[in-house]
Amino acid sequence: MDLDAYLLVHGPAWQRLDTLTKQRRRTGAEADELVRLYQATATDLSVIRSAAPDPEMVTRLSQTLARARSAIAGTHEPAWRDVTRFVAVTLPVAMYRIRWWTVAVGGTFVLLAVVAGIWVATQPDALAAMGTPAARQEYVDRAFAEYYDPGAGFAATVWTNNAWLTAVCVATGITGIGPVYFMVNNAVMVGATGGMMAEAGKLDIFLQLIAPHGMLELTAVFVAGAAGLRIFWTWVVPGPRTRSRALSQEARALFTVAIGLVGVLAVSGLIEGFVTGSAMPWWLKIVIGAIALAGFWAYVLVLGRRGVRDGETGDLEADRAGYVLETVG
């Protein structure tokens, strides 16, 4: 196929389509012409892909068609469709695909936290590093419990802080260092605090105040760490795909996790802000936290498994992700 000749014949129609797409207002005749040119250009793109897949031309036509489709269909309906698809398909599939990474990260986190807690509770030097005796006593007697001050302001503060940290964890995943530092630092801090409370004979208070919101909050932390490390592993071991293609596909799919965790952490923040520090019985607080955690995993496993079975990957739809030139080998 002679691409130059094809461009010479069909190029004016593509330019006309681009011009009509950029117009803010169109007459009825121009609207009909826009639809007709969109269909013709879509056919041209299919021909080029099959006969002479020039990456530059395919990318340009794909972008032109995407803009034309938005102009034809409008913006309101696709926007809601995108939200629905993100919540019901893209996000659960992305989380489902890293479920075993999440389990591994969670297991490692708990192990590190337990080791750090035992170390602080049994080693005088480690305990001394947590602060002076007076400061430690003040913390275990009052400060730890008083931190969980019920209210919307506290919930909002916790939510924004945690959402930011998990987003950074995913965003720095390609380095391999960011997620590891984030997870180890958090595990040691949680474990050391628990160890200090245990040494003072108040491990029960620690668990009662951590468990209600912590079950869901720490799960979100595990998912963020898993997503970040999965991106790094894709960069190291891309498999049969080229490294750039594998990384772009996985990064697009897994960065949706960072967006989705904003919602997960919002639920956790509400529990922390209105349940953890409330006057409810401790068992009821833990039941509420357990229900939230069960709901999260039901969402991921049921919708995620269904999406994967239907061939979804959590990546953008093909026409929005950009055309990828197929290669042999």
mmCIF file of C-alpha atoms in Angstrom:
data_model
loop_
_atom_site.group_PDB
_atom_site.id
_atom_site.type_symbol
_atom_site.label_atom_id
_atom_site.label_comp_id
_atom_site.label_asym_id
_atom_site.label_seq_id
_atom_site.Cartn_x
_atom_site.Cartn_y
_atom_site.Cartn_z
ATOM 1 C CA MET A 1 0.000 0.000 0.000
ATOM 2 C CA ASP A 2 1.334 3.431 -0.995
ATOM 3 C CA LEU A 3 0.723 5.580 2.093
ATOM 4 C CA ASP A 4 1.679 8.799 0.317
ATOM 5 C CA ALA A 5 -0.908 8.187 -2.380
ATOM 6 C CA TYR A 6 -3.510 7.196 0.217
ATOM 7 C CA LEU A 7 -2.798 10.383 2.176
ATOM 8 C CA LEU A 8 -3.074 12.461 -0.976
ATOM 9 C CA VAL A 9 -6.537 11.044 -1.738
ATOM 10 C CA HIS A 10 -8.011 10.923 1.775
ATOM 11 C CA GLY A 11 -6.043 13.624 3.562
ATOM 12 C CA PRO A 12 -8.451 16.480 2.677
ATOM 13 C CA ALA A 13 -11.342 14.552 4.229
ATOM 14 C CA TRP A 14 -9.378 14.031 7.436
ATOM 15 C CA GLN A 15 -8.534 17.716 7.598
ATOM 16 C CA ARG A 16 -12.169 18.614 7.027
ATOM 17 C CA LEU A 17 -13.187 16.260 9.845
ATOM 18 C CA ASP A 18 -10.686 17.927 12.173
ATOM 19 C CA THR A 19 -11.994 21.368 11.197
ATOM 20 C CA LEU A 20 -15.620 20.419 11.839
ATOM 21 C CA THR A 21 -14.679 18.849 15.169
ATOM 22 C CA LYS A 22 -13.094 22.072 16.393
ATOM 23 C CA GLN A 23 -16.112 24.225 15.480
ATOM 24 C CA ARG A 24 -18.159 25.309 18.498
ATOM 25 C CA ARG A 25 -21.365 25.532 16.436
ATOM 26 C CA ARG A 26 -22.420 23.510 13.400
ATOM 27 C CA THR A 27 -25.363 23.677 11.049
ATOM 28 C CA GLY A 28 -27.510 20.629 10.412
ATOM 29 C CA ALA A 29 -25.679 19.957 7.156
ATOM 30 C CA GLU A 30 -22.301 20.268 8.885
ATOM 31 C CA ALA A 31 -23.415 17.874 11.630
ATOM 32 C CA ASP A 32 -24.399 15.311 8.992
ATOM 33 C CA GLU A 33 -21.075 15.853 7.246
ATOM 34 C CA LEU A 34 -19.244 15.361 10.549
ATOM 35 C CA VAL A 35 -20.874 11.975 11.104
ATOM 36 C CA ARG A 36 -20.232 10.906 7.516
ATOM 37 C CA LEU A 37 -16.562 11.921 7.671
ATOM 38 C CA TYR A 38 -16.175 10.220 11.051
ATOM 39 C CA GLN A 39 -17.400 6.931 9.611
ATOM 40 C CA ALA A 40 -15.219 7.270 6.524
ATOM 41 C CA THR A 41 -12.129 8.138 8.556
ATOM 42 C CA ALA A 42 -12.736 5.199 10.888
ATOM 43 C CA THR A 43 -12.742 2.965 7.827
ATOM 44 C CA ASP A 44 -9.533 4.603 6.576
ATOM 45 C CA LEU A 45 -7.889 3.970 9.929
ATOM 46 C CA SER A 46 -8.865 0.315 9.800
ATOM 47 C CA VAL A 47 -7.399 0.001 6.304
ATOM 48 C CA ILE A 48 -4.121 1.630 7.334
ATOM 49 C CA ARG A 49 -3.810 -0.554 10.419
ATOM 50 C CA SER A 50 -4.211 -3.740 8.438
ATOM 51 C CA ALA A 51 -2.308 -2.812 5.274
ATOM 52 C CA ALA A 52 0.433 -0.383 6.310
ATOM 53 C CA PRO A 53 0.422 0.355 10.066
ATOM 54 C CA ASP A 54 2.459 3.543 10.146
ATOM 55 C CA PRO A 55 2.553 4.492 13.888
ATOM 56 C CA GLU A 56 2.569 8.250 13.336
ATOM 57 C CA MET A 57 -0.382 8.272 10.939
ATOM 58 C CA VAL A 58 -2.369 5.796 13.035
ATOM 59 C CA THR A 59 -1.836 7.848 16.189
ATOM 60 C CA ARG A 60 -2.888 11.071 14.461
ATOM 61 C CA LEU A 61 -6.041 9.524 13.011
ATOM 62 C CA SER A 62 -6.895 7.867 16.342
ATOM 63 C CA GLN A 63 -6.708 11.227 18.086
ATOM 64 C CA THR A 64 -8.789 12.897 15.375
ATOM 65 C CA LEU A 65 -11.449 10.205 15.666
ATOM 66 C CA ALA A 66 -11.507 10.440 19.455
ATOM 67 C CA ARG A 67 -12.152 14.186 19.277
ATOM 68 C CA ALA A 68 -14.771 13.705 16.571
ATOM 69 C CA ARG A 69 -16.566 11.076 18.608
ATOM 70 C CA SER A 70 -16.748 13.459 21.562
ATOM 71 C CA ALA A 71 -18.133 16.161 19.293
ATOM 72 C CA ILE A 72 -20.781 13.802 17.912
ATOM 73 C CA ALA A 73 -21.826 12.122 21.142
ATOM 74 C CA GLY A 74 -21.480 15.169 23.406
ATOM 75 C CA THR A 75 -19.771 15.258 26.795
ATOM 76 C CA HIS A 76 -22.446 14.673 29.452
ATOM 77 C CA GLU A 77 -23.504 11.109 28.657
ATOM 78 C CA PRO A 78 -20.017 9.674 28.031
ATOM 79 C CA ALA A 79 -18.791 11.287 31.250
ATOM 80 C CA TRP A 80 -21.350 9.379 33.324
ATOM 81 C CA ARG A 81 -20.652 6.261 31.299
ATOM 82 C CA ASP A 82 -16.959 6.633 32.101
ATOM 83 C CA VAL A 83 -17.676 7.029 35.814
ATOM 84 C CA THR A 84 -19.881 3.943 35.820
ATOM 85 C CA ARG A 85 -17.319 1.922 33.913
ATOM 86 C CA PHE A 86 -14.523 3.067 36.211
ATOM 87 C CA VAL A 87 -16.391 2.078 39.375
ATOM 88 C CA ALA A 88 -17.924 -1.164 38.091
ATOM 89 C CA VAL A 89 -15.162 -2.482 35.822
ATOM 90 C CA THR A 90 -11.826 -0.655 35.615
ATOM 91 C CA LEU A 91 -11.110 -0.216 39.322
ATOM 92 C CA PRO A 92 -12.152 -3.655 40.617
ATOM 93 C CA VAL A 93 -10.297 -5.353 37.747
ATOM 94 C CA ALA A 94 -7.113 -3.385 38.491
ATOM 95 C CA MET A 95 -7.334 -4.309 42.181
ATOM 96 C CA TYR A 96 -8.263 -7.916 41.445
ATOM 97 C CA ARG A 97 -5.223 -8.405 39.224
ATOM 98 C CA ILE A 98 -2.887 -7.468 42.090
ATOM 99 C CA ARG A 99 -4.776 -9.342 44.822
ATOM 100 C CA TRP A 100 -1.938 -11.774 45.493
ATOM 101 C CA TRP A 101 0.560 -8.920 45.509
ATOM 102 C CA THR A 102 -1.692 -7.266 48.080
ATOM 103 C CA VAL A 103 -1.744 -10.406 50.212
ATOM 104 C CA ALA A 104 2.053 -10.701 50.032
ATOM 105 C CA VAL A 105 2.565 -7.029 50.907
ATOM 106 C CA GLY A 106 0.059 -7.304 53.751
ATOM 107 C CA GLY A 107 1.709 -10.410 55.174
ATOM 108 C CA THR A 108 5.143 -8.772 55.052
ATOM 109 C CA PHE A 109 3.761 -5.610 56.659
ATOM 110 C CA VAL A 110 2.179 -7.536 59.551
ATOM 111 C CA LEU A 111 5.349 -9.561 60.084
ATOM 112 C CA LEU A 112 7.507 -6.419 60.247
ATOM 113 C CA ALA A 113 5.016 -4.735 62.579
ATOM 114 C CA VAL A 114 4.971 -7.718 64.943
ATOM 115 C CA VAL A 115 8.765 -7.928 64.991
ATOM 116 C CA ALA A 116 9.061 -4.178 65.660
ATOM 117 C CA GLY A 117 6.432 -4.393 68.395
ATOM 118 C CA ILE A 118 8.110 -7.297 70.162
ATOM 119 C CA TRP A 119 11.478 -5.569 69.873
ATOM 120 C CA VAL A 120 10.216 -2.350 71.476
ATOM 121 C CA ALA A 121 8.263 -4.194 74.166
ATOM 122 C CA THR A 122 11.182 -6.422 75.220
ATOM 123 C CA GLN A 123 14.321 -4.381 74.550
ATOM 124 C CA PRO A 124 14.984 -1.462 76.944
ATOM 125 C CA ASP A 125 17.143 0.383 74.406
ATOM 126 C CA ALA A 126 14.465 0.161 71.744
ATOM 127 C CA LEU A 127 11.839 1.351 74.215
ATOM 128 C CA ALA A 128 14.044 4.265 75.282
ATOM 129 C CA ALA A 129 14.285 5.339 71.644
ATOM 130 C CA MET A 130 10.521 5.957 71.704
ATOM 131 C CA GLY A 131 10.952 8.890 74.082
ATOM 132 C CA THR A 132 11.562 9.735 77.714
ATOM 133 C CA PRO A 133 9.687 7.736 80.374
ATOM 134 C CA ALA A 134 7.461 10.740 81.111
ATOM 135 C CA ALA A 135 6.665 11.281 77.430
ATOM 136 C CA ARG A 136 5.891 7.594 76.907
ATOM 137 C CA GLN A 137 3.633 7.548 79.948
ATOM 138 C CA GLU A 138 1.745 10.596 78.726
ATOM 139 C CA TYR A 139 1.331 8.987 75.308
ATOM 140 C CA VAL A 140 -0.008 5.631 76.515
ATOM 141 C CA ASP A 141 -2.229 7.191 79.203
ATOM 142 C CA ARG A 142 -3.775 10.025 77.209
ATOM 143 C CA ALA A 143 -2.306 11.108 73.872
ATOM 144 C CA PHE A 144 -2.930 7.877 71.949
ATOM 145 C CA ALA A 145 -6.635 7.723 72.820
ATOM 146 C CA GLU A 146 -7.162 11.481 72.546
ATOM 147 C CA TYR A 147 -5.805 11.458 68.990
ATOM 148 C CA TYR A 148 -9.028 9.846 67.818
ATOM 149 C CA ASP A 149 -11.166 12.902 68.376
ATOM 150 C CA PRO A 150 -14.574 12.287 66.764
ATOM 151 C CA GLY A 151 -15.665 14.767 64.140
ATOM 152 C CA ALA A 152 -15.789 15.694 60.472
ATOM 153 C CA GLY A 153 -12.630 17.810 60.677
ATOM 154 C CA PHE A 154 -10.559 14.914 62.005
ATOM 155 C CA ALA A 155 -12.028 12.534 59.400
ATOM 156 C CA ALA A 156 -11.204 14.961 56.567
ATOM 157 C CA THR A 157 -7.633 15.451 57.804
ATOM 158 C CA VAL A 158 -7.001 11.714 58.060
ATOM 159 C CA TRP A 159 -8.559 11.115 54.636
ATOM 160 C CA THR A 160 -6.537 13.714 52.738
ATOM 161 C CA ASN A 161 -3.272 12.701 54.401
ATOM 162 C CA ASN A 162 -3.717 8.987 53.726
ATOM 163 C CA ALA A 163 -4.957 9.540 50.175
ATOM 164 C CA TRP A 164 -1.896 11.652 49.398
ATOM 165 C CA LEU A 165 0.516 9.083 50.842
ATOM 166 C CA THR A 166 -1.012 6.163 48.957
ATOM 167 C CA ALA A 167 -0.985 8.150 45.696
ATOM 168 C CA VAL A 168 2.715 8.918 46.200
ATOM 169 C CA CYS A 169 3.345 5.228 46.903
ATOM 170 C CA VAL A 170 1.808 4.219 43.566
ATOM 171 C CA ALA A 171 3.356 7.119 41.646
ATOM 172 C CA THR A 172 6.879 6.276 42.845
ATOM 173 C CA GLY A 173 6.372 2.589 42.153
ATOM 174 C CA ILE A 174 8.638 2.544 39.119
ATOM 175 C CA THR A 175 11.609 3.325 41.372
ATOM 176 C CA GLY A 176 10.999 0.263 43.509
ATOM 177 C CA ILE A 177 12.290 2.274 46.458
ATOM 178 C CA GLY A 178 9.239 4.448 47.132
ATOM 179 C CA PRO A 179 6.772 1.634 47.901
ATOM 180 C CA VAL A 180 9.315 -0.305 49.968
ATOM 181 C CA TYR A 181 10.194 2.754 52.066
ATOM 182 C CA PHE A 182 6.514 3.624 52.495
ATOM 183 C CA MET A 183 5.558 0.118 53.616
ATOM 184 C CA VAL A 184 8.542 -0.522 55.903
ATOM 185 C CA ASN A 185 8.272 2.888 57.544
ATOM 186 C CA ASN A 186 4.561 2.441 58.252
ATOM 187 C CA ALA A 187 4.972 -1.132 59.476
ATOM 188 C CA VAL A 188 7.732 -0.180 61.914
ATOM 189 C CA MET A 189 5.786 2.836 63.195
ATOM 190 C CA VAL A 190 2.604 0.838 63.783
ATOM 191 C CA GLY A 191 4.513 -2.036 65.380
ATOM 192 C CA ALA A 192 6.637 0.200 67.582
ATOM 193 C CA THR A 193 3.583 2.066 68.845
ATOM 194 C CA GLY A 194 1.869 -1.222 69.620
ATOM 195 C CA GLY A 195 4.986 -2.451 71.394
ATOM 196 C CA MET A 196 5.104 0.659 73.558
ATOM 197 C CA MET A 197 1.445 0.243 74.467
ATOM 198 C CA ALA A 198 1.988 -3.468 75.203
ATOM 199 C CA GLU A 199 4.936 -2.724 77.491
ATOM 200 C CA ALA A 200 2.649 -0.402 79.468
ATOM 201 C CA GLY A 201 -0.032 -3.089 79.707
ATOM 202 C CA LYS A 202 -2.405 -1.341 77.293
ATOM 203 C CA LEU A 203 -2.209 -3.495 74.202
ATOM 204 C CA ASP A 204 -5.977 -4.033 74.422
ATOM 205 C CA ILE A 205 -6.600 -0.281 74.098
ATOM 206 C CA PHE A 206 -4.211 -0.118 71.146
ATOM 207 C CA LEU A 207 -6.022 -2.902 69.305
ATOM 208 C CA GLN A 208 -9.480 -1.547 70.121
ATOM 209 C CA LEU A 209 -8.607 1.872 68.708
ATOM 210 C CA ILE A 210 -6.684 0.593 65.687
ATOM 211 C CA ALA A 211 -8.958 -2.231 64.567
ATOM 212 C CA PRO A 212 -12.223 -0.439 63.620
ATOM 213 C CA HIS A 213 -10.750 1.765 60.904
ATOM 214 C CA GLY A 214 -7.372 0.078 60.604
ATOM 215 C CA MET A 215 -8.663 -3.069 58.923
ATOM 216 C CA LEU A 216 -9.774 -1.084 55.873
ATOM 217 C CA GLU A 217 -7.134 1.638 56.101
ATOM 218 C CA LEU A 218 -4.217 -0.807 56.258
ATOM 219 C CA THR A 219 -5.742 -2.840 53.429
ATOM 220 C CA ALA A 220 -5.702 0.330 51.319
ATOM 221 C CA VAL A 221 -2.044 0.779 52.266
ATOM 222 C CA PHE A 222 -1.320 -2.803 51.208
ATOM 223 C CA VAL A 223 -3.081 -2.273 47.864
ATOM 224 C CA ALA A 224 -1.089 0.914 47.228
ATOM 225 C CA GLY A 225 2.168 -0.872 48.002
ATOM 226 C CA ALA A 226 1.181 -3.786 45.778
ATOM 227 C CA ALA A 227 0.314 -1.473 42.875
ATOM 228 C CA GLY A 228 3.599 0.405 43.192
ATOM 229 C CA LEU A 229 5.677 -2.768 43.338
ATOM 230 C CA ARG A 230 3.762 -4.313 40.446
ATOM 231 C CA ILE A 231 4.667 -1.330 38.277
ATOM 232 C CA PHE A 232 8.312 -1.739 39.258
ATOM 233 C CA TRP A 233 8.230 -5.473 38.534
ATOM 234 C CA THR A 234 6.689 -4.825 35.115
ATOM 235 C CA TRP A 235 9.577 -2.488 34.341
ATOM 236 C CA VAL A 236 12.103 -5.163 35.399
ATOM 237 C CA VAL A 237 10.320 -8.151 33.836
ATOM 238 C CA PRO A 238 8.051 -6.938 30.988
ATOM 239 C CA GLY A 239 7.394 -10.438 29.653
ATOM 240 C CA PRO A 240 6.634 -10.871 25.936
ATOM 241 C CA ARG A 241 5.734 -7.179 25.520
ATOM 242 C CA THR A 242 8.277 -4.472 24.907
ATOM 243 C CA ARG A 243 9.313 -2.748 28.127
ATOM 244 C CA SER A 244 7.751 0.586 27.150
ATOM 245 C CA ARG A 245 4.473 -1.019 26.100
ATOM 246 C CA ALA A 246 4.250 -3.197 29.204
ATOM 247 C CA LEU A 247 5.054 -0.290 31.486
ATOM 248 C CA SER A 248 2.557 2.072 29.863
ATOM 249 C CA GLN A 249 -0.238 -0.504 29.982
ATOM 250 C CA GLU A 250 0.369 -1.549 33.585
ATOM 251 C CA ALA A 251 0.970 1.980 34.826
ATOM 252 C CA ARG A 252 -2.293 3.215 33.287
ATOM 253 C CA ALA A 253 -4.191 0.291 34.771
ATOM 254 C CA LEU A 254 -2.622 0.453 38.199
ATOM 255 C CA PHE A 255 -2.688 4.205 38.652
ATOM 256 C CA THR A 256 -6.463 3.873 38.653
ATOM 257 C CA VAL A 257 -5.866 2.123 41.961
ATOM 258 C CA ALA A 258 -4.553 5.373 43.443
ATOM 259 C CA ILE A 259 -7.729 7.137 42.341
ATOM 260 C CA GLY A 260 -9.947 4.361 43.671
ATOM 261 C CA LEU A 261 -8.181 4.313 47.029
ATOM 262 C CA VAL A 262 -9.376 7.878 47.573
ATOM 263 C CA GLY A 263 -12.862 6.440 47.947
ATOM 264 C CA VAL A 264 -11.707 3.509 50.072
ATOM 265 C CA LEU A 265 -9.824 5.814 52.408
ATOM 266 C CA ALA A 266 -12.826 8.141 52.586
ATOM 267 C CA VAL A 267 -14.815 5.262 54.095
ATOM 268 C CA SER A 268 -11.933 4.462 56.433
ATOM 269 C CA GLY A 269 -11.692 8.124 57.408
ATOM 270 C CA LEU A 270 -15.386 8.235 58.242
ATOM 271 C CA ILE A 271 -15.005 5.189 60.467
ATOM 272 C CA GLU A 272 -11.944 6.700 62.123
ATOM 273 C CA GLY A 273 -13.612 10.059 62.560
ATOM 274 C CA PHE A 274 -17.038 8.942 63.766
ATOM 275 C CA VAL A 275 -16.704 5.365 65.035
ATOM 276 C CA THR A 276 -13.223 4.747 66.468
ATOM 277 C CA GLY A 277 -13.314 7.567 69.017
ATOM 278 C CA SER A 278 -17.038 7.337 69.750
ATOM 279 C CA ALA A 279 -18.760 5.963 72.843
ATOM 280 C CA MET A 280 -19.908 2.804 71.039
ATOM 281 C CA PRO A 281 -19.001 -0.558 72.584
ATOM 282 C CA TRP A 282 -15.618 -1.701 71.309
ATOM 283 C CA TRP A 283 -17.070 -4.886 69.822
ATOM 284 C CA LEU A 284 -19.555 -2.897 67.756
ATOM 285 C CA LYS A 285 -16.753 -0.686 66.435
ATOM 286 C CA ILE A 286 -14.820 -3.742 65.306
ATOM 287 C CA VAL A 287 -17.923 -5.243 63.679
ATOM 288 C CA ILE A 288 -18.407 -2.024 61.687
ATOM 289 C CA GLY A 289 -14.771 -2.126 60.579
ATOM 290 C CA ALA A 290 -15.059 -5.798 59.636
ATOM 291 C CA ILE A 291 -18.184 -5.137 57.560
ATOM 292 C CA ALA A 292 -16.386 -2.339 55.694
ATOM 293 C CA LEU A 293 -13.431 -4.644 54.986
ATOM 294 C CA ALA A 294 -15.702 -7.479 53.847
ATOM 295 C CA GLY A 295 -17.525 -5.069 51.545
ATOM 296 C CA PHE A 296 -14.243 -3.964 49.992
ATOM 297 C CA TRP A 297 -13.075 -7.493 49.241
ATOM 298 C CA ALA A 298 -16.505 -8.549 47.964
ATOM 299 C CA TYR A 299 -16.391 -5.586 45.576
ATOM 300 C CA VAL A 300 -12.893 -6.483 44.350
ATOM 301 C CA LEU A 301 -13.349 -10.235 44.075
ATOM 302 C CA VAL A 302 -16.851 -10.332 42.579
ATOM 303 C CA LEU A 303 -16.637 -7.448 40.096
ATOM 304 C CA GLY A 304 -12.918 -7.920 39.476
ATOM 305 C CA ARG A 305 -13.228 -11.614 38.664
ATOM 306 C CA ARG A 306 -16.155 -10.901 36.367
ATOM 307 C CA GLY A 307 -14.228 -8.192 34.527
ATOM 308 C CA VAL A 308 -11.121 -10.334 34.085
ATOM 309 C CA ARG A 309 -13.289 -13.169 32.785
ATOM 310 C CA ASP A 310 -14.665 -10.739 30.199
ATOM 311 C CA GLY A 311 -11.142 -9.842 29.063
ATOM 312 C CA GLU A 312 -10.751 -6.561 30.932
ATOM 313 C CA THR A 313 -7.320 -5.494 32.199
ATOM 314 C CA GLY A 314 -8.055 -2.243 34.008
ATOM 315 C CA ASP A 315 -6.360 -0.284 31.225
ATOM 316 C CA LEU A 316 -8.039 2.444 29.189
ATOM 317 C CA GLU A 317 -10.237 1.442 26.286
ATOM 318 C CA ALA A 318 -8.217 0.892 23.106
ATOM 319 C CA ASP A 319 -9.261 4.098 21.370
ATOM 320 C CA ARG A 320 -8.250 6.180 24.396
ATOM 321 C CA ALA A 321 -5.057 4.392 25.284
ATOM 322 C CA GLY A 322 -3.574 5.031 21.848
ATOM 323 C CA TYR A 323 -2.730 2.665 19.068
ATOM 324 C CA VAL A 324 0.030 0.144 19.657
ATOM 325 C CA LEU A 325 1.921 -1.215 16.676
ATOM 326 C CA GLU A 326 1.950 -4.990 16.720
ATOM 327 C CA THR A 327 5.344 -6.614 16.441
ATOM 328 C CA VAL A 328 6.478 -10.140 15.693
ATOM 329 C CA GLY A 329 8.411 -12.154 18.270
#
